[in-house]
Amino acid sequence: MGYAKGILILMSINIVGVCGVIILTGFTGLFSLGHAGFMSIGAYVAAILTKYFGIPFLLSMLIGGLIASLSSLIVGYPTLRGKLKGDYFAIAMMGFAESIRLLFSNIYPYFNGALGLSGIPLKMNLTTSLIICAIVVYFTFRYLNSQHGKLLISIREQEVAAELIGVNVTKEKLKSLLISAFLCGISGGMMAFYYTYMTPNTFSAELSNNMLAAVVFGGMGSISGPVIATIILTALPELLRAVARWRLVIYGLLMIIVMLFRPEGLLGNKEISLYPFIKRIKKEKKVRDVTIKEGK
Amino acid sequence: MNIFLQQLITGLSIGSVYALLAVGYALIYSIFDFTNFAFGALMMIGTYAAFYSISLVNFPLLGAIIIAMLITAVASILVEILAYRPMREKKASKLYLMITAMGVNIFIQNLAIQTIGGSVKAFPSDWAKQVVNFGIVKMPRSDILAAIISLAMLAILWFFLYKSRLGLGIRASAYDTRTAGLMGLNVNIISLTVFAISGFTAGLSGVFFGMKYAVYPAMGGISNKAFIAAVIGGLGSLPGAVIGGIALGLIETMVSAYVSTTFRDLFSYATLVLILLFLPNGLLGKNIQDKL
Amino acid sequence: MSLLEIENLTVEFGGLKALSNVNLEVNEGDFLGLIGPNGAGKTTLFNAITGVVKPSDGDINFEGKNIKGMRPDKIALRGISRTFQNIRLFPKMKASENVEIGIIRVPQYSIHDAILGLPKQRNKDKENYEQALRHLEQVGILEYKDAYAGELPYGIQRRLEIARAIATNPKILFLDEPAAGMNNDETKDLINFLSKLHKDTGITIVLIEHHLDVVMELCKNIMVLNLGSTLAYGNPKEIQSNPDVIKAYIGERRQKTNV
């Protein structure tokens, strides 16, 4: 049972991070390969605050998320203003994540350099992680289904037109980056309090690639799609050891195939909703009622 | 003074390799308007091609370099034909092209890790490791070779792109893909040539990075430097890529010598952010407007 | 005071003058046609006014305020709206959502309103949706409200773009070749629609169009651009009999037959 529990906790941690990538890549259309950098910042800040300063872990995670969010301005401000193309942002994000890894590997007080932090208090149990995950998914859903989300999609779809209609493209992009980095920071914090041990290499490019894969497979412009993809991608390598080794080879190949043959992924621009089910059940009930009446 | 001179020459050597790599990247960017994130993986393929042709078949170094260039060019063309061209024909958005490129990168790199192992190997050429003493400065043969061949390759590329008919067509399509068509050049031939050239530069610089550092599947990460160099010079500008590459090489060696080797890469990234803040179009970049 | 006043506007691209010393006055309620051979600088003029390109010289005054060099979104918020020569819709959004973006532009409620799902959000969203439907009806494409913009037929896309532009409630509307690629019937529909729109709302319209008959029929005044400068300005009759205009147009036709 402990094993299944572990997988569920990992799923919730990954979903929280993926929600960040959904906002930025799936809806705003900004390509990022450096979200592991935000997770790293969130994880280190949260772990240090709780381990050395005894701050309650939820508060530390929140602070970690906020600092990750602020740090995103280092990349976001120079690359998202003006008419710089998305390539600049993607390249700078890669550099950012790599810089964070280098930096944390060489800070010794509190960070303990490349050896990383160990003995972080274990705080992430199943209930806590599920609750945080549920809150984050709900938050993401409400945000992206409001007019804020619609503005982001318009920017992804046709930036010039959005700007000439009067949408402040830079501001909306920066807002979505701040929120995205915040969520990844929270996900990093959860990771720290679950693993209780981490090094700067825990937050490698592989982690960013995993999150990107979930969003691509699940479908751009969808929330439920990537969430389902995350659940599958987290469970599969745990259940099938053979898959684990070749996982990234398959992800890479699948990414190309999805883009070539089914760019909308599992559920591009759509959501799985319970509404049609409810409607059908109601209808069936009505039909049954009617037949019962007629039968009378 | 001697130390400075030594660093200056080392910086120019590594800078010329960066310049070569940046040109290969910028060429594709300037014509197809997307970042080929598979560039690093292609570079790695070239390095391994040279590595195995020396260690398994006992090829001479120059032969290995040529093999590396050819194999990388073929790989580059295959990626173009199998992945990028179908995407362009579907008029896929730029975001999707970048994701495809990243998929190619993840696929090739991890396939290499699973098949040949992730271990770090030394480049198998003793000749290259020998240090030549010029009196005031000392340089390993690999650095001299890298500088000479990279600069020669850049000269050949310049000649091709600026003096030949096909080269003119390629540069014309960087401004407007229709112009090349008007010149009677087949767009597919242009794209194959561009990806072949880009493959040559990746394979060649891969060998030099292999000699200077080591050979390992994740070495494609070095291509980030090419991206940075291209941004410093101005994305899409070929002379800019050369200047950006050499500038980056100099910055890195100077930082390694006078500040700290550990933080060398951090300075490269900081340079990137500073350039984006104060010179977003780079040193030579043109401000390209989206056509309305 | 005129609504839009352009003085000595010059736009250069790499040393070449796309527009030189263009002067123009548009009054409230005008319906102005902008014609000229290919490469005359018509779209460049639109781009300069809407902030897409930075003029190298001159002034653009809108309601007495100089808007030259302002960010495009700020210019749009002042009440300038446009459509594009090559359609620029949001392809993976529904037709109604495309129009909604034109209504929203700047978020009308905060992110925490959205997260908490306060009535403020629900009412605003509903209001916008209903207004979007009204605009779709106005341009006669209400039946397509739930279709994705990218999947609509060409003529409908053109109309949708106009609906989105109108939704911003502009003081002046710039239409860049709205009849391009339309067949005769569609063009006729468009002419009727535009003249009705102009009559009903009194909105100021500037129209670039290659079909001269469209311009002659709709516009009160016409400006002719050639090689980046004003060639002529006047009402349709004056323009039709202007020898310079005839020369420029016949010249273009000759070039075309040569190619």
PDB file of C-alpha atoms in Angstrom, chain C:
ATOM      1  CA  MET C   1     -11.505  69.753 -34.976  1.00  0.00           C
ATOM      2  CA  SER C   2     -10.861  66.730 -37.130  1.00  0.00           C
ATOM      3  CA  LEU C   3     -10.754  63.241 -35.645  1.00  0.00           C
ATOM      4  CA  LEU C   4      -7.478  62.187 -37.223  1.00  0.00           C
ATOM      5  CA  GLU C   5      -4.845  64.541 -38.500  1.00  0.00           C
ATOM      6  CA  ILE C   6      -1.702  63.296 -40.202  1.00  0.00           C
ATOM      7  CA  GLU C   7       1.077  65.766 -40.882  1.00  0.00           C
ATOM      8  CA  ASN C   8       4.143  65.193 -43.048  1.00  0.00           C
ATOM      9  CA  LEU C   9       4.227  61.521 -42.198  1.00  0.00           C
ATOM     10  CA  THR C  10       7.350  59.733 -43.422  1.00  0.00           C
ATOM     11  CA  VAL C  11       8.165  56.050 -42.975  1.00  0.00           C
ATOM     12  CA  GLU C  12      11.510  54.625 -44.020  1.00  0.00           C
ATOM     13  CA  PHE C  13      12.636  51.021 -44.361  1.00  0.00           C
ATOM     14  CA  GLY C  14      16.392  50.702 -44.617  1.00  0.00           C
ATOM     15  CA  GLY C  15      16.787  54.079 -46.337  1.00  0.00           C
ATOM     16  CA  LEU C  16      13.877  53.533 -48.718  1.00  0.00           C
ATOM     17  CA  LYS C  17      10.901  55.806 -48.183  1.00  0.00           C
ATOM     18  CA  ALA C  18       7.698  53.783 -48.022  1.00  0.00           C
ATOM     19  CA  LEU C  19       5.788  56.959 -47.233  1.00  0.00           C
ATOM     20  CA  SER C  20       7.003  60.500 -47.665  1.00  0.00           C
ATOM     21  CA  ASN C  21       5.346  63.634 -46.341  1.00  0.00           C
ATOM     22  CA  VAL C  22       1.823  62.315 -46.363  1.00  0.00           C
ATOM     23  CA  ASN C  23      -0.856  64.674 -45.074  1.00  0.00           C
ATOM     24  CA  LEU C  24      -4.379  63.606 -44.314  1.00  0.00           C
ATOM     25  CA  GLU C  25      -7.388  64.796 -42.365  1.00  0.00           C
ATOM     26  CA  VAL C  26     -10.261  62.540 -41.430  1.00  0.00           C
ATOM     27  CA  ASN C  27     -13.368  64.069 -39.885  1.00  0.00           C
ATOM     28  CA  GLU C  28     -15.881  62.365 -37.683  1.00  0.00           C
ATOM     29  CA  GLY C  29     -18.375  60.406 -39.748  1.00  0.00           C
ATOM     30  CA  ASP C  30     -16.188  60.311 -42.856  1.00  0.00           C
ATOM     31  CA  PHE C  31     -16.052  57.312 -45.146  1.00  0.00           C
ATOM     32  CA  LEU C  32     -12.660  57.624 -46.778  1.00  0.00           C
ATOM     33  CA  GLY C  33     -11.291  55.406 -49.513  1.00  0.00           C
ATOM     34  CA  LEU C  34      -7.594  54.800 -49.854  1.00  0.00           C
ATOM     35  CA  ILE C  35      -6.480  53.558 -53.251  1.00  0.00           C
ATOM     36  CA  GLY C  36      -3.292  53.289 -55.224  1.00  0.00           C
ATOM     37  CA  PRO C  37      -1.162  50.797 -57.135  1.00  0.00           C
ATOM     38  CA  ASN C  38       0.642  47.954 -55.377  1.00  0.00           C
ATOM     39  CA  GLY C  39       3.440  49.169 -53.150  1.00  0.00           C
ATOM     40  CA  ALA C  40       1.979  52.669 -52.960  1.00  0.00           C
ATOM     41  CA  GLY C  41       2.163  52.596 -49.165  1.00  0.00           C
ATOM     42  CA  LYS C  42      -1.500  52.093 -48.277  1.00  0.00           C
ATOM     43  CA  THR C  43      -0.975  49.334 -45.736  1.00  0.00           C
ATOM     44  CA  THR C  44       2.136  51.115 -44.472  1.00  0.00           C
ATOM     45  CA  LEU C  45      -0.049  54.107 -43.696  1.00  0.00           C
ATOM     46  CA  PHE C  46      -2.398  51.874 -41.697  1.00  0.00           C
ATOM     47  CA  ASN C  47       0.581  50.304 -39.956  1.00  0.00           C
ATOM     48  CA  ALA C  48       2.007  53.692 -39.038  1.00  0.00           C
ATOM     49  CA  ILE C  49      -1.317  54.931 -37.641  1.00  0.00           C
ATOM     50  CA  THR C  50      -1.940  51.761 -35.625  1.00  0.00           C
ATOM     51  CA  GLY C  51       1.600  51.741 -34.239  1.00  0.00           C
ATOM     52  CA  VAL C  52       2.938  48.664 -36.008  1.00  0.00           C
ATOM     53  CA  VAL C  53       5.725  50.609 -37.694  1.00  0.00           C
ATOM     54  CA  LYS C  54       7.507  53.622 -36.265  1.00  0.00           C
ATOM     55  CA  PRO C  55       7.365  56.673 -38.521  1.00  0.00           C
ATOM     56  CA  SER C  56      10.699  58.395 -39.025  1.00  0.00           C
ATOM     57  CA  ASP C  57       9.115  61.802 -39.267  1.00  0.00           C
ATOM     58  CA  GLY C  58       5.815  63.649 -38.997  1.00  0.00           C
ATOM     59  CA  ASP C  59       2.886  63.626 -36.599  1.00  0.00           C
ATOM     60  CA  ILE C  60      -0.262  61.597 -36.138  1.00  0.00           C
ATOM     61  CA  ASN C  61      -2.874  63.392 -34.063  1.00  0.00           C
ATOM     62  CA  PHE C  62      -5.917  61.505 -32.921  1.00  0.00           C
ATOM     63  CA  GLU C  63      -8.558  63.583 -31.129  1.00  0.00           C
ATOM     64  CA  GLY C  64      -5.927  66.271 -30.683  1.00  0.00           C
ATOM     65  CA  LYS C  65      -3.408  63.940 -29.049  1.00  0.00           C
ATOM     66  CA  ASN C  66      -0.185  62.920 -30.775  1.00  0.00           C
ATOM     67  CA  ILE C  67      -0.183  59.128 -30.921  1.00  0.00           C
ATOM     68  CA  LYS C  68       2.993  58.730 -32.972  1.00  0.00           C
ATOM     69  CA  GLY C  69       5.329  56.182 -31.389  1.00  0.00           C
ATOM     70  CA  MET C  70       2.732  54.909 -28.923  1.00  0.00           C
ATOM     71  CA  ARG C  71       2.422  51.183 -28.316  1.00  0.00           C
ATOM     72  CA  PRO C  72      -0.123  49.516 -30.649  1.00  0.00           C
ATOM     73  CA  ASP C  73      -2.334  48.336 -27.781  1.00  0.00           C
ATOM     74  CA  LYS C  74      -2.472  51.853 -26.291  1.00  0.00           C
ATOM     75  CA  ILE C  75      -3.426  53.266 -29.683  1.00  0.00           C
ATOM     76  CA  ALA C  76      -6.134  50.636 -30.050  1.00  0.00           C
ATOM     77  CA  LEU C  77      -7.543  51.468 -26.617  1.00  0.00           C
ATOM     78  CA  ARG C  78      -7.925  55.109 -27.701  1.00  0.00           C
ATOM     79  CA  GLY C  79     -10.492  53.973 -30.235  1.00  0.00           C
ATOM     80  CA  ILE C  80      -8.639  52.924 -33.377  1.00  0.00           C
ATOM     81  CA  SER C  81      -9.467  49.519 -34.773  1.00  0.00           C
ATOM     82  CA  ARG C  82      -8.462  47.673 -37.916  1.00  0.00           C
ATOM     83  CA  THR C  83      -8.654  44.533 -39.995  1.00  0.00           C
ATOM     84  CA  PHE C  84      -5.822  42.909 -41.910  1.00  0.00           C
ATOM     85  CA  GLN C  85      -5.058  42.306 -45.551  1.00  0.00           C
ATOM     86  CA  ASN C  86      -4.240  38.667 -44.779  1.00  0.00           C
ATOM     87  CA  ILE C  87      -6.807  37.685 -42.212  1.00  0.00           C
ATOM     88  CA  ARG C  88      -5.554  37.453 -38.645  1.00  0.00           C
ATOM     89  CA  LEU C  89      -8.182  35.757 -36.557  1.00  0.00           C
ATOM     90  CA  PHE C  90      -7.608  33.506 -33.551  1.00  0.00           C
ATOM     91  CA  PRO C  91      -8.042  30.228 -35.455  1.00  0.00           C
ATOM     92  CA  LYS C  92      -8.493  27.862 -32.521  1.00  0.00           C
ATOM     93  CA  MET C  93     -11.039  30.035 -30.764  1.00  0.00           C
ATOM     94  CA  LYS C  94     -14.738  29.988 -31.529  1.00  0.00           C
ATOM     95  CA  ALA C  95     -16.201  32.807 -33.617  1.00  0.00           C
ATOM     96  CA  SER C  96     -17.967  34.162 -30.537  1.00  0.00           C
ATOM     97  CA  GLU C  97     -14.731  34.076 -28.540  1.00  0.00           C
ATOM     98  CA  ASN C  98     -12.897  35.970 -31.269  1.00  0.00           C
ATOM     99  CA  VAL C  99     -15.401  38.779 -30.869  1.00  0.00           C
ATOM    100  CA  GLU C 100     -15.257  38.537 -27.077  1.00  0.00           C
ATOM    101  CA  ILE C 101     -11.521  39.327 -27.166  1.00  0.00           C
ATOM    102  CA  GLY C 102     -12.432  42.531 -28.978  1.00  0.00           C
ATOM    103  CA  ILE C 103     -14.841  43.354 -26.156  1.00  0.00           C
ATOM    104  CA  ILE C 104     -12.545  42.414 -23.266  1.00  0.00           C
ATOM    105  CA  ARG C 105      -9.092  43.730 -24.303  1.00  0.00           C
ATOM    106  CA  VAL C 106      -8.142  44.690 -20.756  1.00  0.00           C
ATOM    107  CA  PRO C 107      -9.257  42.253 -18.034  1.00  0.00           C
ATOM    108  CA  GLN C 108     -12.488  43.543 -16.538  1.00  0.00           C
ATOM    109  CA  TYR C 109     -12.120  41.611 -13.301  1.00  0.00           C
ATOM    110  CA  SER C 110      -9.106  40.473 -11.336  1.00  0.00           C
ATOM    111  CA  ILE C 111      -7.574  37.018 -11.220  1.00  0.00           C
ATOM    112  CA  HIS C 112      -8.892  36.382  -7.714  1.00  0.00           C
ATOM    113  CA  ASP C 113     -12.405  37.275  -8.845  1.00  0.00           C
ATOM    114  CA  ALA C 114     -11.954  34.571 -11.445  1.00  0.00           C
ATOM    115  CA  ILE C 115     -10.605  32.017  -8.986  1.00  0.00           C
ATOM    116  CA  LEU C 116     -13.368  32.601  -6.471  1.00  0.00           C
ATOM    117  CA  GLY C 117     -15.968  32.573  -9.235  1.00  0.00           C
ATOM    118  CA  LEU C 118     -17.697  35.666  -7.882  1.00  0.00           C
ATOM    119  CA  PRO C 119     -20.948  36.813  -9.494  1.00  0.00           C
ATOM    120  CA  LYS C 120     -18.987  39.758 -10.906  1.00  0.00           C
ATOM    121  CA  GLN C 121     -17.152  37.303 -13.143  1.00  0.00           C
ATOM    122  CA  ARG C 122     -20.185  35.291 -14.174  1.00  0.00           C
ATOM    123  CA  ASN C 123     -22.220  38.403 -15.016  1.00  0.00           C
ATOM    124  CA  LYS C 124     -19.414  39.993 -16.965  1.00  0.00           C
ATOM    125  CA  ASP C 125     -18.718  36.809 -18.955  1.00  0.00           C
ATOM    126  CA  LYS C 126     -22.404  36.428 -19.766  1.00  0.00           C
ATOM    127  CA  GLU C 127     -22.721  40.077 -20.744  1.00  0.00           C
ATOM    128  CA  ASN C 128     -19.686  39.813 -23.054  1.00  0.00           C
ATOM    129  CA  TYR C 129     -20.972  36.648 -24.651  1.00  0.00           C
ATOM    130  CA  GLU C 130     -24.344  38.196 -25.373  1.00  0.00           C
ATOM    131  CA  GLN C 131     -22.736  41.305 -26.784  1.00  0.00           C
ATOM    132  CA  ALA C 132     -20.481  39.154 -28.949  1.00  0.00           C
ATOM    133  CA  LEU C 133     -23.563  37.422 -30.342  1.00  0.00           C
ATOM    134  CA  ARG C 134     -25.082  40.809 -31.140  1.00  0.00           C
ATOM    135  CA  HIS C 135     -21.974  41.759 -33.127  1.00  0.00           C
ATOM    136  CA  LEU C 136     -22.046  38.446 -34.975  1.00  0.00           C
ATOM    137  CA  GLU C 137     -25.653  39.111 -35.841  1.00  0.00           C
ATOM    138  CA  GLN C 138     -24.775  42.623 -36.951  1.00  0.00           C
ATOM    139  CA  VAL C 139     -22.381  41.256 -39.590  1.00  0.00           C
ATOM    140  CA  GLY C 140     -24.799  38.443 -40.392  1.00  0.00           C
ATOM    141  CA  ILE C 141     -22.841  35.408 -39.252  1.00  0.00           C
ATOM    142  CA  LEU C 142     -24.595  34.513 -35.995  1.00  0.00           C
ATOM    143  CA  GLU C 143     -25.149  30.937 -37.158  1.00  0.00           C
ATOM    144  CA  TYR C 144     -21.381  30.357 -37.032  1.00  0.00           C
ATOM    145  CA  LYS C 145     -21.006  31.409 -33.398  1.00  0.00           C
ATOM    146  CA  ASP C 146     -19.759  28.029 -32.156  1.00  0.00           C
ATOM    147  CA  ALA C 147     -17.480  27.233 -35.096  1.00  0.00           C
ATOM    148  CA  TYR C 148     -13.715  27.586 -34.756  1.00  0.00           C
ATOM    149  CA  ALA C 149     -12.563  30.678 -36.607  1.00  0.00           C
ATOM    150  CA  GLY C 150      -9.881  28.788 -38.511  1.00  0.00           C
ATOM    151  CA  GLU C 151     -12.437  26.420 -39.978  1.00  0.00           C
ATOM    152  CA  LEU C 152     -14.796  29.075 -41.349  1.00  0.00           C
ATOM    153  CA  PRO C 153     -15.134  29.826 -45.072  1.00  0.00           C
ATOM    154  CA  TYR C 154     -13.060  32.718 -46.312  1.00  0.00           C
ATOM    155  CA  GLY C 155     -15.856  35.261 -46.719  1.00  0.00           C
ATOM    156  CA  ILE C 156     -17.158  34.510 -43.223  1.00  0.00           C
ATOM    157  CA  GLN C 157     -13.666  34.968 -41.801  1.00  0.00           C
ATOM    158  CA  ARG C 158     -13.525  38.454 -43.357  1.00  0.00           C
ATOM    159  CA  ARG C 159     -16.835  39.315 -41.721  1.00  0.00           C
ATOM    160  CA  LEU C 160     -15.747  37.875 -38.414  1.00  0.00           C
ATOM    161  CA  GLU C 161     -12.694  40.076 -38.489  1.00  0.00           C
ATOM    162  CA  ILE C 162     -14.907  43.106 -39.030  1.00  0.00           C
ATOM    163  CA  ALA C 163     -17.155  41.986 -36.170  1.00  0.00           C
ATOM    164  CA  ARG C 164     -14.137  41.686 -33.888  1.00  0.00           C
ATOM    165  CA  ALA C 165     -12.968  45.160 -34.927  1.00  0.00           C
ATOM    166  CA  ILE C 166     -16.394  46.685 -34.308  1.00  0.00           C
ATOM    167  CA  ALA C 167     -16.596  44.957 -30.939  1.00  0.00           C
ATOM    168  CA  THR C 168     -13.826  47.212 -29.648  1.00  0.00           C
ATOM    169  CA  ASN C 169     -16.306  50.065 -30.056  1.00  0.00           C
ATOM    170  CA  PRO C 170     -13.888  52.137 -32.133  1.00  0.00           C
ATOM    171  CA  LYS C 171     -14.121  55.774 -33.072  1.00  0.00           C
ATOM    172  CA  ILE C 172     -12.414  55.018 -36.353  1.00  0.00           C
ATOM    173  CA  LEU C 173     -12.295  51.774 -38.263  1.00  0.00           C
ATOM    174  CA  PHE C 174      -9.545  50.891 -40.748  1.00  0.00           C
ATOM    175  CA  LEU C 175     -10.425  48.149 -43.213  1.00  0.00           C
ATOM    176  CA  ASP C 176      -7.564  46.689 -45.233  1.00  0.00           C
ATOM    177  CA  GLU C 177      -8.958  45.163 -48.433  1.00  0.00           C
ATOM    178  CA  PRO C 178     -12.063  43.600 -46.889  1.00  0.00           C
ATOM    179  CA  ALA C 179     -13.313  42.399 -50.294  1.00  0.00           C
ATOM    180  CA  ALA C 180     -10.080  40.645 -51.263  1.00  0.00           C
ATOM    181  CA  GLY C 181     -10.794  37.103 -52.435  1.00  0.00           C
ATOM    182  CA  MET C 182     -14.569  37.566 -52.380  1.00  0.00           C
ATOM    183  CA  ASN C 183     -16.798  36.715 -55.307  1.00  0.00           C
ATOM    184  CA  ASN C 184     -19.247  39.216 -56.800  1.00  0.00           C
ATOM    185  CA  ASP C 185     -22.173  38.288 -54.572  1.00  0.00           C
ATOM    186  CA  GLU C 186     -20.090  38.412 -51.449  1.00  0.00           C
ATOM    187  CA  THR C 187     -18.660  41.764 -52.495  1.00  0.00           C
ATOM    188  CA  LYS C 188     -22.158  43.147 -53.044  1.00  0.00           C
ATOM    189  CA  ASP C 189     -23.204  41.894 -49.605  1.00  0.00           C
ATOM    190  CA  LEU C 190     -20.172  43.560 -48.122  1.00  0.00           C
ATOM    191  CA  ILE C 191     -20.938  46.893 -49.788  1.00  0.00           C
ATOM    192  CA  ASN C 192     -24.485  46.800 -48.481  1.00  0.00           C
ATOM    193  CA  PHE C 193     -23.287  45.834 -45.037  1.00  0.00           C
ATOM    194  CA  LEU C 194     -20.663  48.584 -44.850  1.00  0.00           C
ATOM    195  CA  SER C 195     -22.968  51.322 -46.065  1.00  0.00           C
ATOM    196  CA  LYS C 196     -25.613  50.202 -43.574  1.00  0.00           C
ATOM    197  CA  LEU C 197     -23.053  50.073 -40.776  1.00  0.00           C
ATOM    198  CA  HIS C 198     -21.892  53.567 -41.647  1.00  0.00           C
ATOM    199  CA  LYS C 199     -25.443  54.918 -41.813  1.00  0.00           C
ATOM    200  CA  ASP C 200     -26.607  53.215 -38.611  1.00  0.00           C
ATOM    201  CA  THR C 201     -23.690  53.926 -36.341  1.00  0.00           C
ATOM    202  CA  GLY C 202     -22.106  56.948 -37.939  1.00  0.00           C
ATOM    203  CA  ILE C 203     -18.734  55.351 -37.352  1.00  0.00           C
ATOM    204  CA  THR C 204     -15.755  56.818 -39.207  1.00  0.00           C
ATOM    205  CA  ILE C 205     -14.338  54.355 -41.731  1.00  0.00           C
ATOM    206  CA  VAL C 206     -11.135  54.337 -43.778  1.00  0.00           C
ATOM    207  CA  LEU C 207     -11.083  51.693 -46.462  1.00  0.00           C
ATOM    208  CA  ILE C 208      -8.261  50.271 -48.563  1.00  0.00           C
ATOM    209  CA  GLU C 209      -9.655  48.445 -51.543  1.00  0.00           C
ATOM    210  CA  HIS C 210      -8.468  47.213 -54.902  1.00  0.00           C
ATOM    211  CA  HIS C 211     -11.954  46.928 -56.371  1.00  0.00           C
ATOM    212  CA  LEU C 212     -12.379  50.526 -57.475  1.00  0.00           C
ATOM    213  CA  ASP C 213     -16.129  50.130 -57.926  1.00  0.00           C
ATOM    214  CA  VAL C 214     -16.444  49.307 -54.222  1.00  0.00           C
ATOM    215  CA  VAL C 215     -14.583  52.459 -53.272  1.00  0.00           C
ATOM    216  CA  MET C 216     -16.468  54.634 -55.740  1.00  0.00           C
ATOM    217  CA  GLU C 217     -19.783  53.362 -54.462  1.00  0.00           C
ATOM    218  CA  LEU C 218     -19.095  53.627 -50.738  1.00  0.00           C
ATOM    219  CA  CYS C 219     -16.733  56.487 -50.117  1.00  0.00           C
ATOM    220  CA  LYS C 220     -17.444  60.156 -49.807  1.00  0.00           C
ATOM    221  CA  ASN C 221     -13.803  61.023 -50.264  1.00  0.00           C
ATOM    222  CA  ILE C 222     -10.880  59.222 -51.810  1.00  0.00           C
ATOM    223  CA  MET C 223      -7.166  59.575 -51.335  1.00  0.00           C
ATOM    224  CA  VAL C 224      -4.829  58.172 -53.968  1.00  0.00           C
ATOM    225  CA  LEU C 225      -1.355  57.137 -52.934  1.00  0.00           C
ATOM    226  CA  ASN C 226       1.423  56.476 -55.394  1.00  0.00           C
ATOM    227  CA  LEU C 227       5.025  55.583 -54.531  1.00  0.00           C
ATOM    228  CA  GLY C 228       4.542  56.695 -50.946  1.00  0.00           C
ATOM    229  CA  SER C 229       3.125  60.153 -51.675  1.00  0.00           C
ATOM    230  CA  THR C 230      -0.328  61.592 -52.053  1.00  0.00           C
ATOM    231  CA  LEU C 231      -1.262  61.699 -55.720  1.00  0.00           C
ATOM    232  CA  ALA C 232      -4.739  63.045 -55.413  1.00  0.00           C
ATOM    233  CA  TYR C 233      -7.556  63.699 -52.953  1.00  0.00           C
ATOM    234  CA  GLY C 234     -11.207  64.376 -53.693  1.00  0.00           C
ATOM    235  CA  ASN C 235     -14.674  62.941 -54.162  1.00  0.00           C
ATOM    236  CA  PRO C 236     -15.182  59.934 -56.467  1.00  0.00           C
ATOM    237  CA  LYS C 237     -16.046  62.101 -59.479  1.00  0.00           C
ATOM    238  CA  GLU C 238     -12.956  64.262 -59.135  1.00  0.00           C
ATOM    239  CA  ILE C 239     -10.758  61.205 -58.717  1.00  0.00           C
ATOM    240  CA  GLN C 240     -12.195  59.451 -61.760  1.00  0.00           C
ATOM    241  CA  SER C 241     -11.421  62.410 -63.981  1.00  0.00           C
ATOM    242  CA  ASN C 242      -8.005  63.188 -62.480  1.00  0.00           C
ATOM    243  CA  PRO C 243      -5.354  62.748 -65.222  1.00  0.00           C
ATOM    244  CA  ASP C 244      -2.577  61.814 -62.729  1.00  0.00           C
ATOM    245  CA  VAL C 245      -4.681  59.039 -61.274  1.00  0.00           C
ATOM    246  CA  ILE C 246      -5.561  57.691 -64.691  1.00  0.00           C
ATOM    247  CA  LYS C 247      -1.895  57.728 -65.645  1.00  0.00           C
ATOM    248  CA  ALA C 248      -0.820  55.889 -62.504  1.00  0.00           C
ATOM    249  CA  TYR C 249      -3.466  53.233 -62.923  1.00  0.00           C
ATOM    250  CA  ILE C 250      -2.909  52.721 -66.645  1.00  0.00           C
ATOM    251  CA  GLY C 251       0.803  52.523 -65.932  1.00  0.00           C
ATOM    252  CA  GLU C 252       0.172  49.766 -63.452  1.00  0.00           C
ATOM    253  CA  ARG C 253      -1.969  47.854 -65.871  1.00  0.00           C
ATOM    254  CA  ARG C 254       0.698  48.059 -68.504  1.00  0.00           C
ATOM    255  CA  GLN C 255       3.264  46.713 -66.053  1.00  0.00           C
ATOM    256  CA  LYS C 256       0.954  43.879 -65.192  1.00  0.00           C
ATOM    257  CA  THR C 257       0.465  42.841 -68.805  1.00  0.00           C
ATOM    258  CA  ASN C 258       4.204  42.965 -69.331  1.00  0.00           C
ATOM    259  CA  VAL C 259       4.775  40.508 -66.494  1.00  0.00           C
TER     260      VAL C 259
END
